[in-house]
Short mmCIF file of C-alpha atoms in Angstrom, two decimals:
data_model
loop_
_atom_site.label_atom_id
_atom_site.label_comp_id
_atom_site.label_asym_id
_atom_site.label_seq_id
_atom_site.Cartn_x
_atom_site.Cartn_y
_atom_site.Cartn_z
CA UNK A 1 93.49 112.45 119.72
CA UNK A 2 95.10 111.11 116.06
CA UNK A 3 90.93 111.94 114.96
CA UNK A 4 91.01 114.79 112.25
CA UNK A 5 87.32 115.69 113.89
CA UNK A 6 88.67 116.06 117.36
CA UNK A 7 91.66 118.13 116.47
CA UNK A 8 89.20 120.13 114.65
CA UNK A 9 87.18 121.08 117.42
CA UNK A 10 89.46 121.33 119.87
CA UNK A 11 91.74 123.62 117.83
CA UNK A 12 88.24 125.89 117.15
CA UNK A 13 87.17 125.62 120.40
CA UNK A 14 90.53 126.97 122.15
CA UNK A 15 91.16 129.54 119.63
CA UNK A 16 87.55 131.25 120.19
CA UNK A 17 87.69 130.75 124.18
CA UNK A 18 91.15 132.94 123.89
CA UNK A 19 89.63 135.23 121.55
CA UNK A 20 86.43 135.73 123.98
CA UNK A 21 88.64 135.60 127.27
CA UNK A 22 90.85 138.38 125.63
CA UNK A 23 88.10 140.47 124.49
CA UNK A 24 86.62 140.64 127.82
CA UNK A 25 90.19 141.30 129.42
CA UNK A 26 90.56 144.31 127.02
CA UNK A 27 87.25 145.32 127.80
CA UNK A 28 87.59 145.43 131.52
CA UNK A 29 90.52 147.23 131.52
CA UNK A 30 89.60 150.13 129.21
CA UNK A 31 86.38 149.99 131.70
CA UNK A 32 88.76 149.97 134.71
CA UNK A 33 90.72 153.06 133.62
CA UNK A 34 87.65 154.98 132.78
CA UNK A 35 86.44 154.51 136.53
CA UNK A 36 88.10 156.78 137.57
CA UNK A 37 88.30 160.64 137.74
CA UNK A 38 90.99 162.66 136.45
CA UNK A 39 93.03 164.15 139.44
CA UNK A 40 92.71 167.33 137.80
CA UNK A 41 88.62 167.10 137.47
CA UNK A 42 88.79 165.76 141.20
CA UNK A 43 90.82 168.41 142.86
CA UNK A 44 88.52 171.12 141.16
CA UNK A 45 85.18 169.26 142.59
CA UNK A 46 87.07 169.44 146.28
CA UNK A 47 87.67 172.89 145.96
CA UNK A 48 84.10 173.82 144.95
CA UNK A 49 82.94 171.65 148.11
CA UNK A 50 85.70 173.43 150.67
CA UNK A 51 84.27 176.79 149.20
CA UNK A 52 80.63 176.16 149.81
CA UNK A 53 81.50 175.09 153.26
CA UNK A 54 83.03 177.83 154.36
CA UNK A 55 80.30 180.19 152.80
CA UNK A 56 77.31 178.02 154.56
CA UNK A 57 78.43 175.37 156.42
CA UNK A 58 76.73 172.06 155.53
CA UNK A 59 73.35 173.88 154.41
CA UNK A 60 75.66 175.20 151.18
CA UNK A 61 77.10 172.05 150.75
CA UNK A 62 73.84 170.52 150.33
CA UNK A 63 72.92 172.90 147.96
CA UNK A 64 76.34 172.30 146.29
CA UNK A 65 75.67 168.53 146.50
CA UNK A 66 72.84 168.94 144.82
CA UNK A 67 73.39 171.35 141.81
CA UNK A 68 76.17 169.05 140.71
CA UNK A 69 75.11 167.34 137.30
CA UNK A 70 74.97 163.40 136.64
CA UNK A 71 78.38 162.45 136.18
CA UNK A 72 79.02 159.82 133.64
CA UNK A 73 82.11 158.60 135.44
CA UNK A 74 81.83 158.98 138.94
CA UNK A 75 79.50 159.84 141.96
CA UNK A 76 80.24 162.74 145.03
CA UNK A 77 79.05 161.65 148.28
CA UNK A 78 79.37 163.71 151.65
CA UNK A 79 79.40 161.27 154.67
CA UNK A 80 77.69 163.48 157.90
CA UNK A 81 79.18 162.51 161.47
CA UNK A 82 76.79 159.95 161.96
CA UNK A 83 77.27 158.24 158.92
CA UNK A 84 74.54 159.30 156.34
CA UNK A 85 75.28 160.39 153.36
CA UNK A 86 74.09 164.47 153.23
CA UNK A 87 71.57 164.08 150.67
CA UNK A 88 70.05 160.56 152.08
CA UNK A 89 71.36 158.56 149.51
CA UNK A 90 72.34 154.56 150.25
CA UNK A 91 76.26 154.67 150.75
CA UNK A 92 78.03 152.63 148.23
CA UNK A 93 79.15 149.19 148.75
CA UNK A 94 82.81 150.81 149.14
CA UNK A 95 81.83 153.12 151.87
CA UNK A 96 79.88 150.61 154.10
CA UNK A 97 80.75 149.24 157.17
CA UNK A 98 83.74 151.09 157.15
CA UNK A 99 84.72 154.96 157.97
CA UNK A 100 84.66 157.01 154.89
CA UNK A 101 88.26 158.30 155.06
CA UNK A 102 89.38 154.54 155.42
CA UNK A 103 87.67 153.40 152.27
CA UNK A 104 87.81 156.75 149.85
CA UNK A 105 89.69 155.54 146.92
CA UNK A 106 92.41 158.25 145.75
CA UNK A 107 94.16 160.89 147.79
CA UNK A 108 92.57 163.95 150.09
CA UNK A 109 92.52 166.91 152.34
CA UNK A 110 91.06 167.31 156.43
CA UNK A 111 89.93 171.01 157.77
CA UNK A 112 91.81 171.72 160.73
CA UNK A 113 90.09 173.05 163.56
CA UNK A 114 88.50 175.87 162.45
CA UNK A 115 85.86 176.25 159.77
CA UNK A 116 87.07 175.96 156.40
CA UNK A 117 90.58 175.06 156.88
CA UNK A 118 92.06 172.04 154.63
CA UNK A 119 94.48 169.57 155.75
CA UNK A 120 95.35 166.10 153.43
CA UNK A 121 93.81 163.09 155.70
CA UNK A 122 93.28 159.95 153.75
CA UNK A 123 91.25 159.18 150.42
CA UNK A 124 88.15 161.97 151.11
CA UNK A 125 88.32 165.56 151.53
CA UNK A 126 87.42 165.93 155.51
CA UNK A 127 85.27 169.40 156.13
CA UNK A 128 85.66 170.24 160.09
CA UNK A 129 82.82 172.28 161.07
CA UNK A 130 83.23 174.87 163.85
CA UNK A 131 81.65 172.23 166.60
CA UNK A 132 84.26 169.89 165.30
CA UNK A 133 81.86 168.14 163.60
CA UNK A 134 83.43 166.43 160.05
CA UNK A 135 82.00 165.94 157.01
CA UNK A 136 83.89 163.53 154.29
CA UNK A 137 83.61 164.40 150.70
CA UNK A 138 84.24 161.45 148.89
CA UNK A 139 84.33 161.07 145.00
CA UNK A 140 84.66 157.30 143.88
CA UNK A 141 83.60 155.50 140.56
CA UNK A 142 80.51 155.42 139.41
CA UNK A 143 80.56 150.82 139.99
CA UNK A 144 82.34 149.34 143.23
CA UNK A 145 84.60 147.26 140.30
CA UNK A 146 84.12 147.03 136.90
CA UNK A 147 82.65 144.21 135.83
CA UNK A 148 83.23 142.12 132.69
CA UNK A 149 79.87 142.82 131.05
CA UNK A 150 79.27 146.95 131.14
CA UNK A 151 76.58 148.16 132.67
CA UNK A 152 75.36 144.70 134.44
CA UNK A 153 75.88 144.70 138.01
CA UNK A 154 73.71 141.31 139.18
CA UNK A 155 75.56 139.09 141.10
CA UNK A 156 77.27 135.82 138.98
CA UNK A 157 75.42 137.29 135.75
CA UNK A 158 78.82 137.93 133.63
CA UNK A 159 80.05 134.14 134.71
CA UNK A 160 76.80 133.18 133.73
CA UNK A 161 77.35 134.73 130.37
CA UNK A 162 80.68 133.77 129.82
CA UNK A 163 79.84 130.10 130.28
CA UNK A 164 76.63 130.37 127.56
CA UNK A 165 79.46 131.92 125.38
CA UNK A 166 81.77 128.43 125.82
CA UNK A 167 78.90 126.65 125.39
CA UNK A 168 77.85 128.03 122.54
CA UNK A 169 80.95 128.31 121.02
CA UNK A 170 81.44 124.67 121.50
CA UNK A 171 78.58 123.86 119.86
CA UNK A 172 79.52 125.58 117.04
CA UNK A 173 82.92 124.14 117.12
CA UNK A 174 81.17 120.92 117.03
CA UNK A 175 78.97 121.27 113.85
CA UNK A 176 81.85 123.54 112.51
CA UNK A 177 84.62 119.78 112.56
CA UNK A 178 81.70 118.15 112.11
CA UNK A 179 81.08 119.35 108.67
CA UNK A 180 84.93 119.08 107.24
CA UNK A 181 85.82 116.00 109.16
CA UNK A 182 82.79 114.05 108.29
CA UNK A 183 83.55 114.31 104.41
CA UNK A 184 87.17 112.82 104.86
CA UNK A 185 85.82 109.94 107.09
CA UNK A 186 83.72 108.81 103.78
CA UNK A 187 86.78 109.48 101.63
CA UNK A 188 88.47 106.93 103.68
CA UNK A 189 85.63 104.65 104.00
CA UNK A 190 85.13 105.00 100.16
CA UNK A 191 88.90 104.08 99.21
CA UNK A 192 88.95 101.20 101.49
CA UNK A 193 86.09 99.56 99.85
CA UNK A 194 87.37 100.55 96.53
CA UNK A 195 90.84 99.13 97.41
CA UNK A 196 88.84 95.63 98.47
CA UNK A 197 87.36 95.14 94.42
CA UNK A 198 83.69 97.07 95.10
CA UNK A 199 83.92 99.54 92.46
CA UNK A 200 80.22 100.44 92.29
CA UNK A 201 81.27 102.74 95.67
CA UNK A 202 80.40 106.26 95.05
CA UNK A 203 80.93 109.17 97.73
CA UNK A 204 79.30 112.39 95.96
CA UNK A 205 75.69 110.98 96.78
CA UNK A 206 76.76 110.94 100.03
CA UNK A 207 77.94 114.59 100.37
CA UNK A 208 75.23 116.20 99.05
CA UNK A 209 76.14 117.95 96.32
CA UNK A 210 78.85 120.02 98.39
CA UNK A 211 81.17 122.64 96.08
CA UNK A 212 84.07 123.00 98.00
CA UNK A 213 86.88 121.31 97.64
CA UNK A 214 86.06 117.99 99.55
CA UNK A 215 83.20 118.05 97.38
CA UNK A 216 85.71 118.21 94.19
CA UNK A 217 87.84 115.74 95.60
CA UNK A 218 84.43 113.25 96.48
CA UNK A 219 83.62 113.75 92.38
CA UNK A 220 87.23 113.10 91.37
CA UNK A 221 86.98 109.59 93.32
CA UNK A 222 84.25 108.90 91.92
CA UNK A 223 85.23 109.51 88.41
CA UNK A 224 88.87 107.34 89.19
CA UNK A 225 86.23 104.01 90.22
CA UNK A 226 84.11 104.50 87.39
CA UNK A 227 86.63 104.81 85.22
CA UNK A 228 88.21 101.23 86.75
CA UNK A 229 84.70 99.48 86.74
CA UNK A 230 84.45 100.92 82.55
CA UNK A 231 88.43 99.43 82.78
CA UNK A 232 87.82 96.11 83.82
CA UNK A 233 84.31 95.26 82.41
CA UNK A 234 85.96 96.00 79.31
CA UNK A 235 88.82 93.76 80.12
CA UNK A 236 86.60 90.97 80.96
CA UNK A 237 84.63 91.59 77.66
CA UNK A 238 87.45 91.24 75.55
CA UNK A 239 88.18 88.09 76.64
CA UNK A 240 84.83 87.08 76.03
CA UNK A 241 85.04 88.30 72.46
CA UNK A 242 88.04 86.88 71.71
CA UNK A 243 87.15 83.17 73.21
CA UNK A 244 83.44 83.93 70.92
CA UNK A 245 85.64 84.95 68.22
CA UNK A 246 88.15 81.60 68.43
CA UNK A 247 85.35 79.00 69.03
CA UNK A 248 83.72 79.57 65.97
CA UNK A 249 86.66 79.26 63.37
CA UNK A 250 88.00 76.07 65.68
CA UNK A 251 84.89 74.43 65.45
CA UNK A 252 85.19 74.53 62.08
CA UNK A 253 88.85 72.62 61.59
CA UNK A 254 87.99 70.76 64.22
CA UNK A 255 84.53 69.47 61.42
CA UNK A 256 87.19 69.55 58.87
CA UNK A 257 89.79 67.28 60.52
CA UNK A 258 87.09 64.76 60.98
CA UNK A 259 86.40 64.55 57.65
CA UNK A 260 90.24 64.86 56.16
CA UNK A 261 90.70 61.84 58.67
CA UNK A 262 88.57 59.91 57.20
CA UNK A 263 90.46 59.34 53.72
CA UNK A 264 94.09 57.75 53.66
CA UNK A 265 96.95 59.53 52.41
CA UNK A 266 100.22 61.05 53.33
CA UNK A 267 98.54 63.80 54.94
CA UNK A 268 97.74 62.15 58.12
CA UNK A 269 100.67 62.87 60.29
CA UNK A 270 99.69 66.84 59.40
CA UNK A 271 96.00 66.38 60.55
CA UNK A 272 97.34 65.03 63.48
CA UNK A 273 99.79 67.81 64.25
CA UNK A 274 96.88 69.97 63.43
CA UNK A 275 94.19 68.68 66.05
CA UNK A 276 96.86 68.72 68.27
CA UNK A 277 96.83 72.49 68.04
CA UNK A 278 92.96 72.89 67.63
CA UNK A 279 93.03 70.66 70.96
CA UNK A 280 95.60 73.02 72.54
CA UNK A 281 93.54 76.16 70.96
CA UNK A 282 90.22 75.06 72.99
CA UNK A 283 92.22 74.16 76.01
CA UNK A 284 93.35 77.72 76.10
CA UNK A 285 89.86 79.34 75.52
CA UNK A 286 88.50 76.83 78.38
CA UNK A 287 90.96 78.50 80.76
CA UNK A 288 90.61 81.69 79.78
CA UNK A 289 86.77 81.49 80.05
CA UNK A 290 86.88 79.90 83.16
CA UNK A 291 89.60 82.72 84.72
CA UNK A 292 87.25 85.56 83.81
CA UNK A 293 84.03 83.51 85.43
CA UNK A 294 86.35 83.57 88.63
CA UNK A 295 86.96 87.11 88.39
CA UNK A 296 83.77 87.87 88.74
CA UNK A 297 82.64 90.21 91.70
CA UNK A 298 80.98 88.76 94.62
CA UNK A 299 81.57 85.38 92.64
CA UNK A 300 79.47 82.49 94.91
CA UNK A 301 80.83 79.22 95.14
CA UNK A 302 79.64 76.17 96.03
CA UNK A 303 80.22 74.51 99.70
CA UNK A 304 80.44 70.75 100.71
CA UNK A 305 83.36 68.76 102.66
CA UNK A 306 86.36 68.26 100.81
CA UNK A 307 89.22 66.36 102.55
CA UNK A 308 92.41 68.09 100.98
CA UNK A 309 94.46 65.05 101.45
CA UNK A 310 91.98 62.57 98.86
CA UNK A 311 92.22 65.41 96.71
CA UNK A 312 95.81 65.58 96.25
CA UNK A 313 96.49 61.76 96.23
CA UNK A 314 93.68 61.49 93.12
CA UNK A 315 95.90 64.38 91.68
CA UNK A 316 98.78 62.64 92.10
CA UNK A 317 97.47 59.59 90.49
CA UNK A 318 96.06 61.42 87.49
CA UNK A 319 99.53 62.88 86.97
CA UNK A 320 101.72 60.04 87.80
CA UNK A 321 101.58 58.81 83.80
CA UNK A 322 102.78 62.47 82.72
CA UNK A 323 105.23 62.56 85.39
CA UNK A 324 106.80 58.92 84.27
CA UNK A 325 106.94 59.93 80.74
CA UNK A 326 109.22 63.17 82.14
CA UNK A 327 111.07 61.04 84.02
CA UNK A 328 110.29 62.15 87.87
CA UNK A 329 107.77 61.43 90.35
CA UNK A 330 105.09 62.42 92.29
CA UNK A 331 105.52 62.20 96.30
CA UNK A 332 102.27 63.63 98.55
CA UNK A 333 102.36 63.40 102.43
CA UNK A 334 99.28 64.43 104.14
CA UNK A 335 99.11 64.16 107.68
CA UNK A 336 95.24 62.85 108.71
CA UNK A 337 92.43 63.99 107.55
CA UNK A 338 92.23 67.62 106.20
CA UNK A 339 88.80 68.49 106.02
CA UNK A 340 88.05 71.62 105.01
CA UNK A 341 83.69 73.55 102.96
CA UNK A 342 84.55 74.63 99.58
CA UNK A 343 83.64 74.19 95.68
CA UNK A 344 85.51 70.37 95.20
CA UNK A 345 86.06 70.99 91.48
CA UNK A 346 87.65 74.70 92.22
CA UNK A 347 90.02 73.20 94.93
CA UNK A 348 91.31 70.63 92.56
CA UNK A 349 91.69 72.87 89.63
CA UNK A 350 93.76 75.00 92.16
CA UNK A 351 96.01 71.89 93.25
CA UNK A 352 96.06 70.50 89.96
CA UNK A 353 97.66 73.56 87.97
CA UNK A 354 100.36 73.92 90.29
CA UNK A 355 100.86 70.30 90.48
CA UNK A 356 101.08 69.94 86.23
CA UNK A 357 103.24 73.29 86.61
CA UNK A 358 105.70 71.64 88.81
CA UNK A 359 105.80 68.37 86.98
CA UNK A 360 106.32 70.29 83.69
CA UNK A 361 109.48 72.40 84.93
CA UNK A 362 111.02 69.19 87.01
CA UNK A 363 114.03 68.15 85.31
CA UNK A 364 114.34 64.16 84.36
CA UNK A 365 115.25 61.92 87.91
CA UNK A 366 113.54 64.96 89.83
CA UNK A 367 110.93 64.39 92.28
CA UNK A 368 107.71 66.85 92.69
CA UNK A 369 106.99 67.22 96.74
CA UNK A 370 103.43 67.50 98.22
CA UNK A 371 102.73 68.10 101.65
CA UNK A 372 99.87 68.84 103.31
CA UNK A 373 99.30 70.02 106.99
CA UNK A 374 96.88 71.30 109.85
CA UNK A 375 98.13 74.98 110.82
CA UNK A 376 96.65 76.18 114.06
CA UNK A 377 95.06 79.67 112.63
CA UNK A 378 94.65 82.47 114.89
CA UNK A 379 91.18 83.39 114.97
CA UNK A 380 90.27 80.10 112.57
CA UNK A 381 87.56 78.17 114.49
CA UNK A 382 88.84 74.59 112.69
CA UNK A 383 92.23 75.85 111.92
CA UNK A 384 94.16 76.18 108.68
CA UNK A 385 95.08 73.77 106.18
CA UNK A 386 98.59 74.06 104.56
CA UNK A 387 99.67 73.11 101.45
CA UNK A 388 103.31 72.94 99.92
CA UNK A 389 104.31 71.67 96.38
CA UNK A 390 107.78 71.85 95.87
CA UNK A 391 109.66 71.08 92.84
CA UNK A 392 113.11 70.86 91.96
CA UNK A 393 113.28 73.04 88.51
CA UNK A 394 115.46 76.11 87.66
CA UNK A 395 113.05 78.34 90.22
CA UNK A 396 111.66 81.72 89.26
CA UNK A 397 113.59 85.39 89.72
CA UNK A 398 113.12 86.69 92.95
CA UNK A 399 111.52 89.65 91.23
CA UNK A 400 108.99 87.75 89.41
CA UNK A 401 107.75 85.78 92.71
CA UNK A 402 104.89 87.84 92.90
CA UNK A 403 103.98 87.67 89.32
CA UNK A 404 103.51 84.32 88.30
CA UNK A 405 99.87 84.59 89.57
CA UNK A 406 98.97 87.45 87.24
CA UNK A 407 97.15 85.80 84.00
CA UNK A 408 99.07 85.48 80.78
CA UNK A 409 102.13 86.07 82.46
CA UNK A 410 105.36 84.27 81.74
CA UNK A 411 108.58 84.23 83.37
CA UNK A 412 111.75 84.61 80.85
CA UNK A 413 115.02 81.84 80.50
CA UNK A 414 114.23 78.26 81.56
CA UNK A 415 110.10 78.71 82.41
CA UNK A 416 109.31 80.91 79.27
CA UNK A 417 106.80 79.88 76.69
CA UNK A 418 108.44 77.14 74.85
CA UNK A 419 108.47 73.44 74.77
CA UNK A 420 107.40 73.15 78.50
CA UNK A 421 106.51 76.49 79.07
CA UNK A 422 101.95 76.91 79.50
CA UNK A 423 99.97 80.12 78.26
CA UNK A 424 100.29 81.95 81.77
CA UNK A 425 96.58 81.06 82.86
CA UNK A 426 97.40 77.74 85.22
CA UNK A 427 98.59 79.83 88.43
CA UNK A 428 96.22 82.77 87.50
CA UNK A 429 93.25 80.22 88.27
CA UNK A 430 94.83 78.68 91.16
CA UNK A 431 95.47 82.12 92.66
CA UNK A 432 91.95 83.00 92.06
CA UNK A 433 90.27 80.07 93.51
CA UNK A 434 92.31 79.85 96.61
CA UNK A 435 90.62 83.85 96.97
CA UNK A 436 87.31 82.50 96.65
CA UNK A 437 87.77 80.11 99.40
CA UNK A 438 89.61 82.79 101.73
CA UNK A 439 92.98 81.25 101.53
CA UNK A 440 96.09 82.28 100.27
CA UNK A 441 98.94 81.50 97.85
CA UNK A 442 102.31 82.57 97.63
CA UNK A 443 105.36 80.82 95.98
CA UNK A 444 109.57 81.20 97.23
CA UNK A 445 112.63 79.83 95.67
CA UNK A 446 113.75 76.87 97.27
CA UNK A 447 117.66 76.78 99.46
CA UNK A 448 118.67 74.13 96.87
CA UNK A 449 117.13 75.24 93.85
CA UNK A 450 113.68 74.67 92.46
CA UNK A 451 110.30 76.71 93.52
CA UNK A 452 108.12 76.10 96.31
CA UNK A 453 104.37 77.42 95.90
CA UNK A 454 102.60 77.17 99.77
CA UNK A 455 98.79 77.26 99.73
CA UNK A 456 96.55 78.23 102.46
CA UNK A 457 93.51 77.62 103.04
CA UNK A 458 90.49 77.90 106.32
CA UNK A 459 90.18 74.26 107.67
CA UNK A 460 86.96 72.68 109.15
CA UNK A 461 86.82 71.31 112.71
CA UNK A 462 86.45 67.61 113.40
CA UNK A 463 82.94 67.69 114.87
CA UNK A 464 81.63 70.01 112.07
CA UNK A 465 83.27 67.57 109.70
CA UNK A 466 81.86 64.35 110.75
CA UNK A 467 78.42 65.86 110.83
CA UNK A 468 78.11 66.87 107.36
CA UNK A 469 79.49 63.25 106.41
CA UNK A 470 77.12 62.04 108.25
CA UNK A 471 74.39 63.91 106.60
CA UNK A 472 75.69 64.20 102.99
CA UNK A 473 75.60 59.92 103.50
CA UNK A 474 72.26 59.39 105.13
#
C-alpha cells in the first residue's frame, strides 16, 4: 500500500462508491416519502367511497372506482368478499395472500351492521353491505417498495446497476491513478539513473508532451541533466585544452635543454633544475590525461587474471629504492594467491599511487604496511579481495577523509603541496580505477596515528582462475 498508484485508486474509488451509495440513499428516501398519500387526500377519497356506497351499494362504488383519475402517487383498490378486486384488476403484491384489512398500509374505518355505517377496523376502509357482505377500500402506493432506480421494478435490476456503476467507476479510477502515478514512477526511474552518471536520460519524450505540472516538472529534469552533461563535457574539455595547451610549449624547453646541454658552462646545474620541472610538468599532464580517459562514461576496460599479491610485491620492489632514500620501508603480506579479471596496468596504477602516497608522507624509521586478503563477499561468486596500506604519517582530518579522492585536491598542514606534498591526481586515479573494476576505496585515520587507505575489490574463484592460466599459457 506505500504505491502512490494504489493510494490513488483506492482513494478515487471509495470516494465515488460513497458518493453513488449516498445518491441512491437520498434518492430512495425522497421516493419513499412520496409513496405515500397525504392523510388529508386519503380521508377525502374514503369519504367519497362510504358515500357512493350508501347511495348504490357496490354498483355505485364501481362506478366511483372507476371515474377516479390516474393517480400519480397511489392506487384505490376495493377487495369484494371473495377476494377480487371490484374492477378485476390483479391485487398488488401487498394485498396477496393475505386479508386486505391485515395488509392495508395506513389507518381505516369498518361499516357496522347496517348499510353505510363507518367504524375504524385496520389499514382499509371496510364497507358492510346490508347482507353483511364487506367490501375493503384500500389506498396503498403506487410500488410495493420503492426501489433504488425509479420507475424499474424487474427483479435484481437496480443491484445489477449498481454493480456496472462500481465497475465502471473502478475502471475509471484505474486509468484516472494511472495517468498521475505513471508520470512520477519515470521521475523516479529518471533520477535514479541520473544519480548513477547516465546523463543522456531524458523523461519529457516519455510523457508525451503533457502540460500539466508533471509535465513541467519532467522538462525541468530534463533541463537540470542537460545542463550537467554541458557541465562536465566542458570540464573534461578543459582539461584537454589545457594538457594541448602545456605539451606544446614543454616540448619546446624540453628541444632547448637538449641543446643548452650540450655546451659547458656554469649554467648546467640550472638546466638541470629546469628539466627537472619540464619532467615534473609532463608527469602532471600524463596524469591528468589519463584521469579524464577514466572518467569517461561507460569507460571499457580490459580483462585478464591478475594475482593481486605479484602485483603488490613488484610494487614494493619498484619502490623499495625511494623508500630507502626516505628512510622507511616497505612491508606487503599477502595471504595465497589473490586472483582476481581486470585491466593489469589499471590495478597497479591504483596500488601504486597509494603506495608512493604513503611512502612520501612516512616519516624517516617509519614502515609503510601492505596487506592483502580474501574477504568472503556476500553475493560475490569468488569472493572479495582486500587490500590495506597503512602508513604511519601525520594522517588526514577526519573531515577531509572523504576528499582525498576528489582530483586536484590537497589536504592543508603536514600533506599540503610542498616538498612532499603531489598535485592531488594520485588518489583521484586510484579511486577511479578501483570503480571501473567494481571495487571500492575508502581511507580512516589510524588508532596510533598515520592513515590507512582499504581497497576492495571482486575476487575470482580458484577453478575459474586456474582455467584461464591454463589457457592464457597454452
Amino acid at each position: 500500500m506505500h504505491s502512490l498508484y494504489w493510494r490513488i485508486f483506492l482513494a478515487f474509488w471509495v470516494a465515488l462508491a460513497l458518493i453513488l451509495v449516498g445518491t441512491v440513499t437520498v434518492a430512495v428516501n425522497a421516493t419513499a416519502h412520496r409513496t405515500d398519500r397525504p392523510w388529508v387526500q386519503r380521508g377525502q377519497l374514503y369519504a367519497q367511497a362510504a358515500r357512493a356506497f350508501e347511495s348504490g351499494g357496490p354498483a355505485a362504488l364501481r362506478s366511483w372506482l372507476q371515474s377516479l383519475p390516474a393517480e400519480p402517487l397511489g392506487r384505490t383498490f376495493v377487495v369484494e368478499p371473495a377476494g377480487r378486486e371490484l374492477l378485476g384488476r390483479p391485487l398488488p403484491p401487498f394485498l396477496r395472500g393475505s386479508s386486505a384489512t391485515a395488509a392495508a398500509p395506513g389507518g381505516g374505518t369498518q361499516a357496522g351492521s347496517s348499510a353505510g355505517a363507518i367504524a375504524p377496523r385496520g389499514g382499509a376502509l371496510v364497507l358492510v353491505a346490508p347482507g353483511g357482505s364487506t367490501y375493503h377500500v384500500v389506498i396503498g402506493p403506487v410500488h410495493d417498495r420503492p426501489h433504488l432506480f425509479g420507475e424499474l421494478e424487474l427483479p435484481g435490476v437496480p443491484l445489477t446497476l449498481l454493480a456496472i456503476a462500481l465497475v465502471v467507476s473502478g475502471v475509471v479510477c484505474y486509468f484516472l491513478a494511472r495517468y498521475l502515478a505513471a508520470p512520477v514512477d519515470r521521475l523516479r526511474l529518471a533520477t535514479r539513473r541520473l544519480a548513477a552518471g547516465d546523463l543522456n536520460v531524458r523523461v519529457l519524450p516519455a510523457l508525451k508532451g503533457r502540460q500539466d505540472d508533471l509535465g513541467l516538472l519532467a522538462a525541468d529534469l530534463d533541463t537540470m541533466a542537460e545542463r550537467l552533461r554541458l557541465l562536465l563535457e566542458a570540464k573534461q574539455q578543459l582539461l584537454r585544452d589545457v594538457s594541448h595547451e602545456l605539451r606544446s610549449p614543454l616540448a619546446r624547453l624540453q628541444l632547448a635543454l637538449s641543446l643548452a646541454s650540450r655546451e659547458d658552462g656554469t649554467v648546467q646545474c640550472h638546466l638541470a633544475r629546469i628539466a627537472r620541472e619540464a619532467e615534473r610538468l609532463e608527469a602532471l599532464i600524463a596524469r591528468t590525461l589519463k584521469l579524464v580517459r577514466l572518467e569517461r562514461p561507460a569507460q571499457h576496460i580490459d580483462q585478464a587474471p591478475v594475482d593481486v599479491g605479484d602485483v603488490l610485491r613488484t610494487i614494493a620492489a619498484d619502490v623499495a629504492i625511494e623508500a630507502h632514500a626516505q628512510g622507511c620501508l616497505v612491508q606487503v603480506q599477502a595471504q595465497g594467491p589473490l586472483p582476481m579479471s581486470g585491466d593489469p596496468e589499471l590495478l597497479r596504477s591504483a596500488f601504486e599511487n597509494v603506495i608512493r602516497n604513503a611512502v612520501r608522507y612516512s616519516p624517516a624509521d617509519a614502515m609503510v604496511g601492505i596487506t592483502a586478503h580474501r574477504l568472503a563477499g556476500e553475493g560475490q561468486q569468488g569472493g572479495l579481495v582486500e587490500v590495506v596500506i597503512r602508513d604511519q604519517g601525520p594522517g588526514v582530518p577526519h573531515k577531509d577523509l572523504g576528499l582525498i579522492f576528489e582530483p586536484f585536491y590537497r589536504v592543508d598542514a603536514a600533506r599540503g603541496h610542498g616538498s612532499a606534498g603531489g598535485e592531488g591526481l594520485g588518489l583521484a586515479i586510484a579511486a577511479r580505477a578501483v570503480a571501473l573494476h567494481g571495487g571500492h576505496i575508502a581511507a580512516r585515520n589510524g588508532k596510533g596515528g598515520g592513515l590507512a587507505v582499504t581497497i576492495t575489490l571482486p575476487a575470482m574463484d580458484r577453478a575459474r582462475s586456474a582455467g584461464r592460466t591454463a589457457a592464457a599459457t597454452a
